[in-house]
Amino acid sequence: MKIEKVMVIGAGQMGSGIAQVCAMSGYDVILHDLKDVYVERGLGTINRNLSRQVEKGKLAEQDKEAALSRLKPSTQIENAGEVDLVIEAAVENMAIKTKLFKELDGIAPAHAILASNTSSLPITEIAAATNRPEKVIGMHFMNPVPVMKLVEIIRGLATADDVYSVIEDMAKSLNKVPVEVNDFPGFVSNRVLMPMINEAVYTLYEGVASKEAIDEVMKLGMNHPMGPLTLADFIGLDTCLYIMETLQEGFGDDKYRPCPLLRKYVKAGWLGKKSGRGFYNYNQ
Ligand code: CAA
């Protein structure tokens, strides 16, 4: 099966990044969201990212224009009727995702693959909402999508081998490195990353060190590009909390309990960079 047309659902940070790399790799892309303003914002981000690359001399103006011409806006889910692959990057909420996949199952062509960019929700459960569980798979991109090489490819219980191969090849065509993972809470990326971030929040909570010191230890001592608290702000503290809760519930193990300080920040609306304040203040 050859993938030519892709619909990306969700024009936020992840969805617009996924749409950008797909369009840059020659796919026709429909960028879909609930409202025009969200889609316009996503397209604006893509335009800015590509323009920056042109300014730096890393991309030819005509290649930027060609990529932009392959991107079509959408607020009508029925547009999924003409694509070979849907990549869903909507909000991390199981009820919303299962409703969406059920709807897509009724609209997308029979051959189409339905992928989710979920960062921790079970692919098997999302797949069970459709009549094509063998064609449902996880494609977990990392933030910022245009920069990060990894795509974690998650096999649901029923995902067919040929579907896995098509998606693996597709990820390679995006100049990404696919890594095969089975469907367990948090997959590999967030099962390892989030407890580390949560532990960093505990060290702050318990007064072991200041936020700057914790970040410095991990940056200089472990060669991480960002300290864990800066990274948490970058990912979004609500997302970090949600993933910890998914791990705790999914494994039934309190070793994944979210730090009370993380909960407190989220309750305060301190969600990290996107809200202007998290562990650090971005309003100054
Ligand atoms: N969108 C597009 N491009 C971006 C970008 C963004 N948001 N942020 C940075 N870039 C690009 C820059 O334009 C620059 O490109 P060129 O090399 O072509 O000039 C390049 O990335 C490097 O950027 P900078 O020099 O400004 O900054 P840096 O060297 O500090 O790198 C970083 C920035 C890549 C974000 C780096 O800090 C990093 O790797 N951080 C860790 C990111 C990470 O861990 N991501 C995973 C998060 S977890 C996740 O996504 C999964 C989940 O489910 C929660």
Short mmCIF file of C-alpha atoms and ligand atoms in Angstrom, two decimals:
data_model
loop_
_atom_site.label_atom_id
_atom_site.label_comp_id
_atom_site.label_asym_id
_atom_site.label_seq_id
_atom_site.Cartn_x
_atom_site.Cartn_y
_atom_site.Cartn_z
CA MET A 1 0.00 0.00 0.00
CA LYS A 2 1.27 3.46 -0.92
CA ILE A 3 0.52 6.45 1.26
CA GLU A 4 -0.01 9.67 -0.66
CA LYS A 5 -2.62 11.63 1.24
CA VAL A 6 -2.51 12.20 4.99
CA MET A 7 -4.95 13.90 7.34
CA VAL A 8 -3.50 15.27 10.57
CA ILE A 9 -6.11 15.89 13.24
CA GLY A 10 -5.24 18.62 15.71
CA ALA A 11 -3.36 21.74 14.61
CA GLY A 12 -1.60 22.38 17.94
CA GLN A 13 2.11 22.08 18.66
CA MET A 14 2.34 18.37 17.80
CA GLY A 15 -0.21 18.27 14.96
CA SER A 16 1.27 21.25 13.12
CA GLY A 17 4.77 19.78 13.51
CA ILE A 18 3.59 16.44 12.08
CA ALA A 19 1.81 18.21 9.20
CA GLN A 20 4.99 20.20 8.50
CA VAL A 21 7.27 17.17 8.23
CA CYS A 22 4.71 15.27 6.11
CA ALA A 23 4.33 18.19 3.68
CA MET A 24 8.12 18.65 3.52
CA SER A 25 8.46 14.97 2.57
CA GLY A 26 6.07 15.29 -0.37
CA TYR A 27 2.78 14.07 1.12
CA ASP A 28 -0.48 15.87 0.44
CA VAL A 29 -1.66 16.89 3.88
CA ILE A 30 -5.04 17.94 5.22
CA LEU A 31 -4.58 19.78 8.52
CA HIS A 32 -7.81 19.41 10.46
CA ASP A 33 -9.09 20.98 13.67
CA LEU A 34 -12.42 21.97 15.18
CA LYS A 35 -12.22 25.66 14.29
CA ASP A 36 -10.71 27.70 11.46
CA VAL A 37 -8.71 29.80 13.94
CA TYR A 38 -6.89 26.71 15.26
CA VAL A 39 -6.04 25.55 11.74
CA GLU A 40 -4.88 29.04 10.74
CA ARG A 41 -2.68 29.22 13.84
CA GLY A 42 -1.13 25.83 13.00
CA LEU A 43 -0.48 26.84 9.40
CA GLY A 44 1.03 30.13 10.65
CA THR A 45 3.47 28.18 12.86
CA ILE A 46 4.49 25.99 9.91
CA ASN A 47 4.96 29.04 7.72
CA ARG A 48 7.17 30.70 10.37
CA ASN A 49 9.26 27.55 10.90
CA LEU A 50 9.88 27.14 7.17
CA SER A 51 10.61 30.86 6.68
CA ARG A 52 13.23 30.66 9.46
CA GLN A 53 14.90 27.78 7.62
CA VAL A 54 14.88 29.80 4.39
CA GLU A 55 16.46 32.77 6.22
CA LYS A 56 19.17 30.48 7.60
CA GLY A 57 19.86 29.24 4.05
CA LYS A 58 18.81 25.68 5.00
CA LEU A 59 15.77 25.55 2.71
CA ALA A 60 15.12 26.95 -0.79
CA GLU A 61 12.21 29.39 -1.09
CA GLN A 62 10.62 27.23 -3.81
CA ASP A 63 10.77 24.13 -1.56
CA LYS A 64 9.03 26.08 1.18
CA GLU A 65 6.32 27.20 -1.27
CA ALA A 66 5.95 23.64 -2.59
CA ALA A 67 5.50 22.28 0.96
CA LEU A 68 2.96 24.97 1.83
CA SER A 69 1.00 24.25 -1.37
CA ARG A 70 0.65 20.60 -0.26
CA LEU A 71 -1.10 21.67 2.97
CA LYS A 72 -4.90 22.06 2.95
CA PRO A 73 -6.93 23.38 5.87
CA SER A 74 -9.99 21.49 7.11
CA THR A 75 -12.72 21.76 9.72
CA GLN A 76 -14.88 19.04 8.12
CA ILE A 77 -14.05 15.55 9.37
CA GLU A 78 -15.65 14.15 6.18
CA ASN A 79 -12.41 15.15 4.41
CA ALA A 80 -10.96 11.96 5.93
CA GLY A 81 -12.89 10.19 3.14
CA GLU A 82 -10.07 10.90 0.68
CA VAL A 83 -6.93 9.97 2.64
CA ASP A 84 -4.70 6.90 3.01
CA LEU A 85 -3.56 7.70 6.54
CA VAL A 86 -4.98 9.69 9.43
CA ILE A 87 -2.60 10.81 12.18
CA GLU A 88 -4.59 11.94 15.19
CA ALA A 89 -2.94 14.50 17.47
CA ALA A 90 -5.99 15.76 19.35
CA VAL A 91 -6.24 16.23 23.12
CA GLU A 92 -5.13 13.42 25.43
CA ASN A 93 -8.54 12.21 26.50
CA MET A 94 -9.68 8.64 25.98
CA ALA A 95 -13.39 9.49 25.54
CA ILE A 96 -12.58 12.09 22.86
CA LYS A 97 -10.15 9.78 21.07
CA THR A 98 -12.48 6.76 20.99
CA LYS A 99 -15.36 8.92 19.71
CA LEU A 100 -13.09 10.36 17.02
CA PHE A 101 -11.74 6.98 15.91
CA LYS A 102 -15.27 5.55 15.72
CA GLU A 103 -16.27 8.47 13.51
CA LEU A 104 -13.14 8.17 11.35
CA ASP A 105 -13.76 4.45 10.93
CA GLY A 106 -17.08 5.29 9.26
CA ILE A 107 -15.58 7.96 6.99
CA ALA A 108 -12.04 6.91 5.98
CA PRO A 109 -11.62 4.57 2.98
CA ALA A 110 -11.47 0.85 3.85
CA HIS A 111 -7.73 0.69 3.08
CA ALA A 112 -6.85 3.71 5.27
CA ILE A 113 -4.65 3.36 8.37
CA LEU A 114 -5.71 5.24 11.51
CA ALA A 115 -2.75 6.30 13.66
CA SER A 116 -2.69 8.08 16.99
CA ASN A 117 0.08 10.34 18.28
CA THR A 118 -1.05 9.64 21.86
CA SER A 119 1.80 9.92 24.34
CA SER A 120 0.53 7.25 26.73
CA LEU A 121 -3.07 6.11 26.11
CA PRO A 122 -3.58 2.46 25.11
CA ILE A 123 -3.64 1.94 21.33
CA THR A 124 -5.48 -1.36 21.83
CA GLU A 125 -8.39 0.42 23.50
CA ILE A 126 -8.53 3.15 20.84
CA ALA A 127 -8.46 0.43 18.15
CA ALA A 128 -11.34 -1.42 19.82
CA ALA A 129 -13.61 1.55 19.10
CA THR A 130 -13.28 0.79 15.36
CA ASN A 131 -14.14 -2.09 13.05
CA ARG A 132 -10.58 -2.09 11.73
CA PRO A 133 -8.37 -2.67 14.82
CA GLU A 134 -5.74 -4.29 12.58
CA LYS A 135 -5.30 -0.93 10.84
CA VAL A 136 -4.92 1.13 14.03
CA ILE A 137 -1.41 1.95 15.28
CA GLY A 138 0.48 4.45 17.44
CA MET A 139 2.83 6.98 15.83
CA HIS A 140 4.33 8.88 18.73
CA PHE A 141 6.35 11.87 17.55
CA MET A 142 8.53 13.89 19.91
CA ASN A 143 8.39 17.63 20.52
CA PRO A 144 9.62 19.68 18.63
CA VAL A 145 8.56 17.38 15.81
CA PRO A 146 10.63 18.99 13.01
CA VAL A 147 13.81 18.53 15.07
CA MET A 148 13.46 15.26 16.98
CA LYS A 149 14.45 12.09 15.11
CA LEU A 150 12.38 9.50 16.98
CA VAL A 151 8.97 8.14 16.10
CA GLU A 152 7.88 5.50 18.59
CA ILE A 153 5.66 3.11 16.64
CA ILE A 154 3.24 1.29 18.88
CA ARG A 155 1.63 -1.98 17.94
CA GLY A 156 -1.81 -2.47 19.42
CA LEU A 157 -2.83 -6.03 20.26
CA ALA A 158 -4.50 -6.43 16.84
CA THR A 159 -2.20 -4.28 14.64
CA ALA A 160 -1.37 -6.20 11.44
CA ASP A 161 2.26 -6.80 10.44
CA ASP A 162 1.79 -5.21 7.00
CA VAL A 163 0.29 -2.09 8.63
CA TYR A 164 3.32 -1.88 10.92
CA SER A 165 5.65 -2.14 7.88
CA VAL A 166 3.81 0.59 5.95
CA ILE A 167 4.01 2.95 8.93
CA GLU A 168 7.66 2.11 9.61
CA ASP A 169 8.50 2.95 5.97
CA MET A 170 6.40 6.10 6.14
CA ALA A 171 8.28 7.28 9.26
CA LYS A 172 11.58 6.67 7.45
CA SER A 173 10.32 8.69 4.48
CA LEU A 174 9.86 11.61 6.91
CA ASN A 175 13.57 11.32 7.71
CA LYS A 176 12.73 9.99 11.17
CA VAL A 177 13.97 6.91 12.98
CA PRO A 178 11.11 4.51 13.82
CA VAL A 179 11.40 2.35 16.92
CA GLU A 180 9.04 -0.56 17.50
CA VAL A 181 7.26 -0.72 20.84
CA ASN A 182 4.41 -2.80 22.23
CA ASP A 183 1.31 -1.32 23.79
CA PHE A 184 1.87 -0.76 27.53
CA PRO A 185 1.15 2.40 29.53
CA GLY A 186 3.56 5.20 28.59
CA PHE A 187 5.14 2.92 25.94
CA VAL A 188 8.93 3.28 26.39
CA SER A 189 9.45 7.04 26.05
CA ASN A 190 7.12 8.27 28.74
CA ARG A 191 7.52 5.25 31.02
CA VAL A 192 11.15 6.23 31.38
CA LEU A 193 11.03 10.02 30.91
CA MET A 194 8.05 10.93 33.10
CA PRO A 195 9.14 9.16 36.31
CA MET A 196 12.48 10.98 35.90
CA ILE A 197 10.72 14.33 35.58
CA ASN A 198 8.40 13.43 38.50
CA GLU A 199 11.42 12.54 40.62
CA ALA A 200 13.01 15.88 39.75
CA VAL A 201 9.81 17.57 40.99
CA TYR A 202 10.07 15.53 44.23
CA THR A 203 13.64 16.69 44.77
CA LEU A 204 12.39 20.28 44.46
CA TYR A 205 9.37 19.54 46.72
CA GLU A 206 11.59 18.02 49.40
CA GLY A 207 14.04 20.93 49.28
CA VAL A 208 16.96 18.81 48.11
CA ALA A 209 18.03 21.59 45.75
CA SER A 210 16.77 24.65 43.88
CA LYS A 211 15.10 24.26 40.49
CA GLU A 212 18.16 25.76 38.79
CA ALA A 213 20.48 23.35 40.62
CA ILE A 214 18.35 20.31 39.71
CA ASP A 215 18.36 21.30 36.04
CA GLU A 216 22.08 22.05 36.09
CA VAL A 217 22.92 18.62 37.58
CA MET A 218 21.06 16.82 34.81
CA LYS A 219 22.34 19.08 32.03
CA LEU A 220 25.99 19.09 32.96
CA GLY A 221 26.13 15.73 34.72
CA MET A 222 24.11 13.66 32.28
CA ASN A 223 24.45 15.71 29.11
CA HIS A 224 20.70 16.25 28.79
CA PRO A 225 19.95 19.15 26.41
CA MET A 226 17.46 20.59 28.93
CA GLY A 227 17.12 20.07 32.67
CA PRO A 228 14.05 18.00 33.68
CA LEU A 229 12.13 20.96 35.16
CA THR A 230 12.74 23.08 32.05
CA LEU A 231 11.69 20.10 29.94
CA ALA A 232 8.52 19.67 32.02
CA ASP A 233 7.66 23.33 31.39
CA PHE A 234 8.31 22.78 27.67
CA ILE A 235 6.09 19.65 27.51
CA GLY A 236 3.33 21.18 29.69
CA LEU A 237 2.83 20.35 33.37
CA ASP A 238 -0.77 19.23 32.73
CA THR A 239 0.53 16.72 30.17
CA CYS A 240 3.20 15.48 32.61
CA LEU A 241 0.58 15.03 35.34
CA TYR A 242 -1.81 13.26 32.98
CA ILE A 243 0.89 10.82 31.87
CA MET A 244 1.90 10.05 35.49
CA GLU A 245 -1.77 9.37 36.30
CA THR A 246 -2.03 7.10 33.24
CA LEU A 247 1.05 5.15 34.42
CA GLN A 248 -0.25 4.91 38.00
CA GLU A 249 -3.68 3.72 36.87
CA GLY A 250 -2.44 1.54 34.01
CA PHE A 251 0.03 -0.43 36.17
CA GLY A 252 -1.95 -0.11 39.41
CA ASP A 253 1.36 0.79 41.02
CA ASP A 254 1.89 3.74 43.36
CA LYS A 255 5.54 3.98 42.41
CA TYR A 256 4.17 6.22 39.64
CA ARG A 257 2.27 8.57 41.99
CA PRO A 258 2.52 12.16 40.77
CA CYS A 259 4.38 14.55 43.07
CA PRO A 260 1.91 16.76 45.03
CA LEU A 261 3.85 19.82 43.87
CA LEU A 262 3.15 18.91 40.25
CA ARG A 263 -0.57 18.67 41.07
CA LYS A 264 -0.48 21.98 42.88
CA TYR A 265 1.11 23.81 39.94
CA VAL A 266 -1.44 22.36 37.52
CA LYS A 267 -4.30 23.36 39.84
CA ALA A 268 -2.85 26.89 39.95
CA GLY A 269 -2.89 27.03 36.15
CA TRP A 270 0.92 27.04 36.07
CA LEU A 271 1.16 24.77 33.06
CA GLY A 272 4.65 25.69 31.90
CA LYS A 273 5.77 27.70 28.89
CA LYS A 274 2.36 27.71 27.20
CA SER A 275 0.68 29.46 30.15
CA GLY A 276 3.61 31.80 30.84
CA ARG A 277 4.50 30.14 34.14
CA GLY A 278 5.53 26.72 35.37
CA PHE A 279 8.64 25.95 37.37
CA TYR A 280 10.05 29.03 35.66
CA ASN A 281 8.41 32.36 34.84
CA TYR A 282 8.19 33.10 31.09
CA ASN A 283 6.43 36.45 31.42
CA GLN A 284 9.54 38.46 32.21
N1 CAA B 1 10.08 24.02 16.24
C1 CAA B 1 10.87 23.87 15.16
N2 CAA B 1 12.21 23.92 15.21
C2 CAA B 1 12.78 24.18 16.41
C3 CAA B 1 12.02 24.37 17.58
C4 CAA B 1 10.61 24.28 17.45
N3 CAA B 1 9.80 24.41 18.52
N4 CAA B 1 12.86 24.61 18.61
C5 CAA B 1 14.10 24.57 18.10
N5 CAA B 1 14.06 24.32 16.78
C6 CAA B 1 15.19 24.15 15.86
C7 CAA B 1 15.96 25.44 15.69
O1 CAA B 1 15.41 26.23 14.66
C8 CAA B 1 17.35 24.93 15.33
O2 CAA B 1 17.33 24.55 13.96
P1 CAA B 1 18.67 24.59 13.05
O3 CAA B 1 19.63 23.61 13.66
O4 CAA B 1 18.18 24.16 11.70
O5 CAA B 1 19.17 26.00 13.09
C9 CAA B 1 17.48 23.64 16.15
O6 CAA B 1 16.13 23.24 16.47
C10 CAA B 1 18.26 23.84 17.43
O7 CAA B 1 17.62 24.88 18.15
P2 CAA B 1 18.38 25.91 19.11
O8 CAA B 1 19.78 26.05 18.65
O9 CAA B 1 17.55 27.13 19.24
O10 CAA B 1 18.30 25.28 20.55
P3 CAA B 1 18.90 23.96 21.14
O11 CAA B 1 20.16 23.53 20.49
O12 CAA B 1 18.88 24.21 22.60
O13 CAA B 1 17.80 22.85 20.80
C11 CAA B 1 15.92 21.60 21.43
C12 CAA B 1 16.47 22.99 21.15
C13 CAA B 1 16.01 20.74 20.16
C14 CAA B 1 14.45 21.78 21.81
C15 CAA B 1 16.78 20.94 22.57
O14 CAA B 1 16.77 21.78 23.70
C16 CAA B 1 16.26 19.59 22.99
O15 CAA B 1 16.55 18.59 22.36
N6 CAA B 1 15.50 19.53 24.10
C17 CAA B 1 14.89 18.32 24.60
C18 CAA B 1 13.67 18.02 23.78
C19 CAA B 1 12.99 16.76 24.24
O16 CAA B 1 13.40 16.07 25.15
N7 CAA B 1 11.88 16.45 23.56
C20 CAA B 1 11.06 15.35 23.93
C21 CAA B 1 9.97 15.84 24.82
S1 CAA B 1 8.96 14.54 25.35
C22 CAA B 1 7.89 14.32 24.10
O17 CAA B 1 7.80 15.04 23.15
C23 CAA B 1 7.03 13.14 24.24
C24 CAA B 1 5.86 13.26 25.08
O18 CAA B 1 4.96 12.49 24.85
C25 CAA B 1 5.71 14.17 26.22
#
